[in-house]
Rosetta silent file (secondary structure, phi, psi, omega in degrees, C-alpha in Angstrom):
SEQUENCE: MSGYGTYDKFPLLESWKDASQTPIAVNAAAGDKFVFTARQPMTVVGFGLEITTTYADMGTTAQVVSLDKRPTHNSDTGREELAAITLATGYADGHVYRKRFTAVKLDVGQQLVVKQKVQGAGGGGLAGSCIPFILWYPRAETAENQTYLHDV
SCORE:     score description
SCORE:     0.000 S_00000001
   1 L     0.000  124.357  178.451   52.154  120.326  112.683 S_00000001
   2 L   -96.467  152.922 -179.428   48.633  119.258  111.906 S_00000001
   3 L  -160.122 -177.905 -179.438   47.805  116.475  109.534 S_00000001
   4 L  -106.508   93.790 -179.488   45.288  113.877  108.663 S_00000001
   5 L    78.219 -167.148 -177.967   46.117  110.830  110.745 S_00000001
   6 L  -122.744   45.265 -177.933   49.554  109.367  111.214 S_00000001
   7 L   -70.915  148.303  173.405   50.170  107.865  107.804 S_00000001
   8 L   -63.711  149.433  177.440   53.675  107.136  106.591 S_00000001
   9 L  -115.257  140.567 -177.744   55.049  109.655  104.114 S_00000001
  10 L  -131.276  139.557  178.408   57.090  108.687  101.084 S_00000001
  11 L   -78.677  147.765  168.012   59.069  110.869   98.673 S_00000001
  12 L   -93.232  111.737 -175.293   58.407  110.864   94.954 S_00000001
  13 L   -89.322  155.953  179.178   61.892  110.500   93.572 S_00000001
  14 H   -55.898  -36.999 -178.102   63.187  111.732   90.219 S_00000001
  15 H   -68.362  -12.586  179.812   63.827  108.128   89.201 S_00000001
  16 H   -97.450    0.159 -177.440   60.093  107.429   89.584 S_00000001
  17 L   -63.143  153.620 -176.395   58.954  110.167   87.190 S_00000001
  18 H   -51.454  -43.168 -176.259   56.764  109.039   84.282 S_00000001
  19 H   -66.539  -17.534  179.220   59.481  109.677   81.705 S_00000001
  20 H   -83.729  -13.407 -176.857   61.819  107.290   83.574 S_00000001
  21 L   -90.213  143.494  179.303   59.406  104.385   83.203 S_00000001
  22 L  -104.762  111.605  179.238   59.451  102.118   80.150 S_00000001
  23 L   -70.922  154.405  173.263   55.971  101.138   78.977 S_00000001
  24 E   -97.230  119.382 -178.782   55.237   97.697   77.554 S_00000001
  25 E   -74.751  150.432 -179.481   53.699   98.095   74.085 S_00000001
  26 L   -53.279  -38.431 -175.384   50.636   96.097   73.113 S_00000001
  27 L  -102.050   18.673  176.113   52.570   94.337   70.345 S_00000001
  28 L   -62.415  146.674  179.375   55.815   93.766   72.265 S_00000001
  29 L   -61.341  144.735  176.696   57.228   90.278   71.780 S_00000001
  30 L   -61.283  143.126  178.976   56.239   87.736   74.402 S_00000001
  31 E   145.337  175.259  179.507   58.883   87.274   77.098 S_00000001
  32 E   -68.151  134.904 -178.740   60.266   88.711   80.336 S_00000001
  33 E  -112.653  -38.352 -178.928   60.260   92.523   80.429 S_00000001
  34 E  -140.827  142.211  175.203   61.310   93.515   83.973 S_00000001
  35 E  -126.099  130.810  177.267   63.004   91.687   86.856 S_00000001
  36 E  -119.275  127.376  177.675   62.937   92.971   90.435 S_00000001
  37 E  -100.308  131.941  176.812   65.146   91.403   93.129 S_00000001
  38 L   -70.506  121.989  178.779   64.011   91.549   96.757 S_00000001
  39 L  -104.275    0.381  173.295   66.711   93.352   98.732 S_00000001
  40 L  -151.916  157.413  176.614   64.772   93.014  101.955 S_00000001
  41 L   -60.497  136.797 -177.230   62.118   90.540  103.100 S_00000001
  42 E  -145.308  162.167  174.041   58.793   91.612  101.614 S_00000001
  43 E  -119.848  125.894 -179.194   55.186   90.615  101.188 S_00000001
  44 E  -102.686  130.655 -174.599   53.647   91.040   97.736 S_00000001
  45 E  -125.673   -3.033 -179.278   49.887   91.564   97.593 S_00000001
  46 E  -174.103  169.496 -177.176   49.098   92.802   94.095 S_00000001
  47 E  -142.269  141.627 -178.850   50.049   93.660   90.553 S_00000001
  48 E  -148.879  169.288  179.305   48.861   96.507   88.381 S_00000001
  49 E  -136.701  129.659  172.047   49.177   98.348   85.107 S_00000001
  50 E   -96.684  125.342 -179.429   48.971  102.069   84.402 S_00000001
  51 E   -78.885  125.450 -179.033   47.713  102.690   80.883 S_00000001
  52 E  -110.595  -17.492  172.217   49.992  105.155   79.066 S_00000001
  53 E  -140.032  128.024 -177.667   48.520  104.856   75.561 S_00000001
  54 E   -56.117  137.350  179.263   44.832  104.033   75.009 S_00000001
  55 E   -80.752  127.495 -178.302   44.186  100.495   73.760 S_00000001
  56 E  -145.931  150.356  171.825   42.569  100.403   70.331 S_00000001
  57 L    58.012   44.837  178.205   41.945   98.026   67.440 S_00000001
  58 L   -99.771   58.290 -174.704   42.795   94.814   69.290 S_00000001
  59 L   -74.958  -22.060 -173.116   40.463   92.704   67.224 S_00000001
  60 L   -97.727  -57.276 -174.967   42.654   89.605   66.905 S_00000001
  61 E  -140.730  127.729  178.056   44.562   88.944   70.139 S_00000001
  62 L   -79.634  142.554  174.788   44.434   90.717   73.496 S_00000001
  63 L   -71.493  140.035  174.478   47.691   91.566   75.255 S_00000001
  64 E  -128.317  126.374  177.944   48.272   89.719   78.533 S_00000001
  65 E  -116.397  134.256 -176.683   50.862   90.918   81.068 S_00000001
  66 E  -127.230  163.669  175.236   51.715   88.738   84.070 S_00000001
  67 E  -119.796  124.163  179.949   53.683   88.825   87.309 S_00000001
  68 E  -116.540  154.372  172.749   55.743   85.763   88.237 S_00000001
  69 E  -108.109  131.010  172.481   57.750   84.827   91.334 S_00000001
  70 E  -109.160  109.153 -178.042   61.194   83.258   90.943 S_00000001
  71 L   -70.434  -23.464  178.491   62.129   81.580   94.235 S_00000001
  72 L  -114.699  125.772 -176.063   65.730   81.053   93.113 S_00000001
  73 L   -52.225  128.494  177.233   67.704   84.089   91.932 S_00000001
  74 L    57.560   26.930  178.158   68.141   84.162   88.122 S_00000001
  75 L  -133.890  138.883  177.617   66.585   80.701   87.719 S_00000001
  76 L   -88.786    3.015  176.118   63.209   79.700   86.325 S_00000001
  77 L   -64.787  123.347 -179.524   63.169   76.527   88.420 S_00000001
  78 L    78.941    6.962 -179.764   60.022   76.679   90.540 S_00000001
  79 L   -60.950  137.795  179.690   58.820   79.863   88.830 S_00000001
  80 E  -137.102  144.944  177.350   55.124   80.526   89.394 S_00000001
  81 E   -81.233  131.099  178.200   52.606   83.005   88.043 S_00000001
  82 E   -96.607  -35.127 -178.092   51.051   85.226   90.716 S_00000001
  83 E  -163.903  154.915  175.029   48.677   87.260   88.537 S_00000001
  84 E  -140.724  143.772  178.256   47.844   88.115   84.937 S_00000001
  85 E  -124.971  127.242  176.740   45.957   91.055   83.445 S_00000001
  86 E   -96.580  128.869 -177.836   44.332   90.951   80.008 S_00000001
  87 L  -100.633  142.602 -173.618   44.147   94.331   78.272 S_00000001
  88 L  -130.080  158.617  173.122   41.287   95.213   75.981 S_00000001
  89 L   -51.949  135.007  178.603   40.275   97.821   73.428 S_00000001
  90 L    98.916   -9.867  173.414   38.996  100.871   75.266 S_00000001
  91 L   -67.560  116.226 -167.304   41.371  100.772   78.231 S_00000001
  92 L   -94.294  149.817  176.793   42.035  104.505   78.345 S_00000001
  93 L   -50.937  132.685  177.202   45.205  106.516   78.951 S_00000001
  94 L    92.988  -14.326  178.600   45.638  107.383   82.620 S_00000001
  95 L   -80.813  151.772 -179.166   43.506  104.558   83.980 S_00000001
  96 E  -122.569  129.661  178.123   45.024  102.094   86.441 S_00000001
  97 E  -117.078  133.166 -179.419   44.072   98.437   86.620 S_00000001
  98 E  -134.449  154.181  176.447   45.148   96.289   89.519 S_00000001
  99 E  -130.600  116.688  176.805   44.755   92.696   90.592 S_00000001
 100 E   -93.169  152.246 -179.424   45.143   91.838   94.254 S_00000001
 101 E  -145.688  169.732  177.779   45.943   88.317   95.384 S_00000001
 102 E   -57.673  134.147 -175.675   46.664   86.328   98.533 S_00000001
 103 E   -51.780  137.443  179.018   49.867   87.628  100.100 S_00000001
 104 E  -123.508  129.259  179.593   53.099   86.015   98.893 S_00000001
 105 E   -86.293  138.197  172.474   56.323   86.223  100.910 S_00000001
 106 E  -120.490  132.118  172.722   59.625   87.028   99.213 S_00000001
 107 L   -92.930  164.972  177.505   62.960   86.488  100.889 S_00000001
 108 L   -55.759  132.047  178.719   66.086   88.449  100.033 S_00000001
 109 L    95.187  -19.903  175.785   67.394   87.358   96.618 S_00000001
 110 L   -75.297  162.110 -171.548   64.081   86.043   95.320 S_00000001
 111 E  -131.345  154.637  169.843   62.682   87.809   92.269 S_00000001
 112 E  -113.210  137.037 -178.396   59.524   89.124   90.669 S_00000001
 113 E  -124.653  124.490  171.971   59.301   89.059   86.871 S_00000001
 114 E   -91.275  127.664 -172.218   56.917   91.122   84.768 S_00000001
 115 E  -127.271  137.510  166.944   56.247   89.199   81.586 S_00000001
 116 E   -80.320   98.424 -174.653   54.526   89.912   78.295 S_00000001
 117 E   -75.718  -41.931  178.509   52.618   86.635   78.389 S_00000001
 118 E  -133.232  127.425  177.401   50.663   87.209   75.169 S_00000001
 119 L   -75.945  128.272  178.629   51.611   89.662   72.425 S_00000001
 120 L   -73.555  148.238  178.541   48.659   91.786   71.376 S_00000001
 121 E  -145.434  156.416  179.948   47.592   91.859   67.740 S_00000001
 122 L  -174.464 -151.267 -177.781   44.900   93.573   65.735 S_00000001
 123 L   -83.580 -164.532 -175.580   44.171   95.723   62.743 S_00000001
 124 L   -65.882  -21.939 -178.625   46.066   98.599   61.181 S_00000001
 125 L  -100.083   19.400 -177.643   45.296  100.986   64.045 S_00000001
 126 L   -51.678  128.809  179.688   46.600   98.712   66.822 S_00000001
 127 E  -151.834  157.009  175.022   47.684  100.839   69.797 S_00000001
 128 E   144.668  144.524  173.987   48.250  100.569   73.518 S_00000001
 129 E  -160.223  158.905 -176.757   50.942  100.488   76.193 S_00000001
 130 E  -148.273  155.528  174.659   51.190  100.174   79.963 S_00000001
 131 E  -112.221  123.058 -179.295   53.597  100.618   82.870 S_00000001
 132 E   -80.073  153.619  171.394   53.560   97.771   85.413 S_00000001
 133 E  -145.531  159.277 -176.485   53.704   98.213   89.184 S_00000001
 134 E  -122.679  134.923  176.754   53.795   95.861   92.158 S_00000001
 135 E   -96.234  121.385 -176.431   51.936   96.280   95.453 S_00000001
 136 E  -152.361  166.406  172.312   54.096   95.181   98.392 S_00000001
 137 E  -145.692  154.529 -179.120   55.097   95.984  101.934 S_00000001
 138 E   -62.992  149.138  179.643   58.196   95.265  104.071 S_00000001
 139 L  -121.258  126.374  178.390   58.188   92.057  106.118 S_00000001
 140 L   -69.601  128.157 -178.651   59.880   91.846  109.514 S_00000001
 141 L  -160.818  143.820  178.637   62.372   89.004  109.488 S_00000001
 142 L   -79.440  148.345 -179.245   65.715   88.307  111.148 S_00000001
 143 H   -59.364  -32.480 -178.463   68.827   88.256  108.974 S_00000001
 144 H   -62.714  -23.384  179.925   69.607   84.724  110.165 S_00000001
 145 H   -91.807    6.313 -177.732   66.492   83.488  108.331 S_00000001
 146 L  -114.508  102.735 -175.169   67.588   85.064  105.037 S_00000001
 147 L   -56.226  -36.902 -174.215   69.951   82.773  103.111 S_00000001
 148 L  -100.237   10.278  178.335   71.108   85.520  100.715 S_00000001
 149 L  -106.624  125.554 -177.808   71.435   88.359  103.248 S_00000001
 150 L  -133.049  128.698  172.930   74.866   88.893  104.795 S_00000001
 151 L   -85.564  137.864  179.834   76.060   91.587  107.150 S_00000001
 152 L  -124.698    0.000    0.000   79.670   92.665  106.531 S_00000001
């Protein structure tokens, strides 16, 4: 079998299809929108947004979507923002915006939270929505170093 290099291959699963994803609307209320729990040790290196509806008529307030780390499962104690993206009029459908940052380690049980930090507002034609994604890779770590990982 010939190929181009020895890159890992990953399946595109039915659960990842566009219609399965829930976009965050420009005028969605501020607050937490998605929570992801680390089920294996991981390193997070970026945050991004896929534009699913073109942003228009955001004359008053730009939407801001952020990614936070929760070091303690289901608790905001010690919660920290890793990245934020401000969306503007003219961000077009199909474009992808990403923000990379210094690698952050997550242990099993820690969480990432996608948050509508600022609700977008504008005129009568206000429009826009996005689907968030997280850039990460697995981190080698022994189970003994993972407080919330238990073999049974």
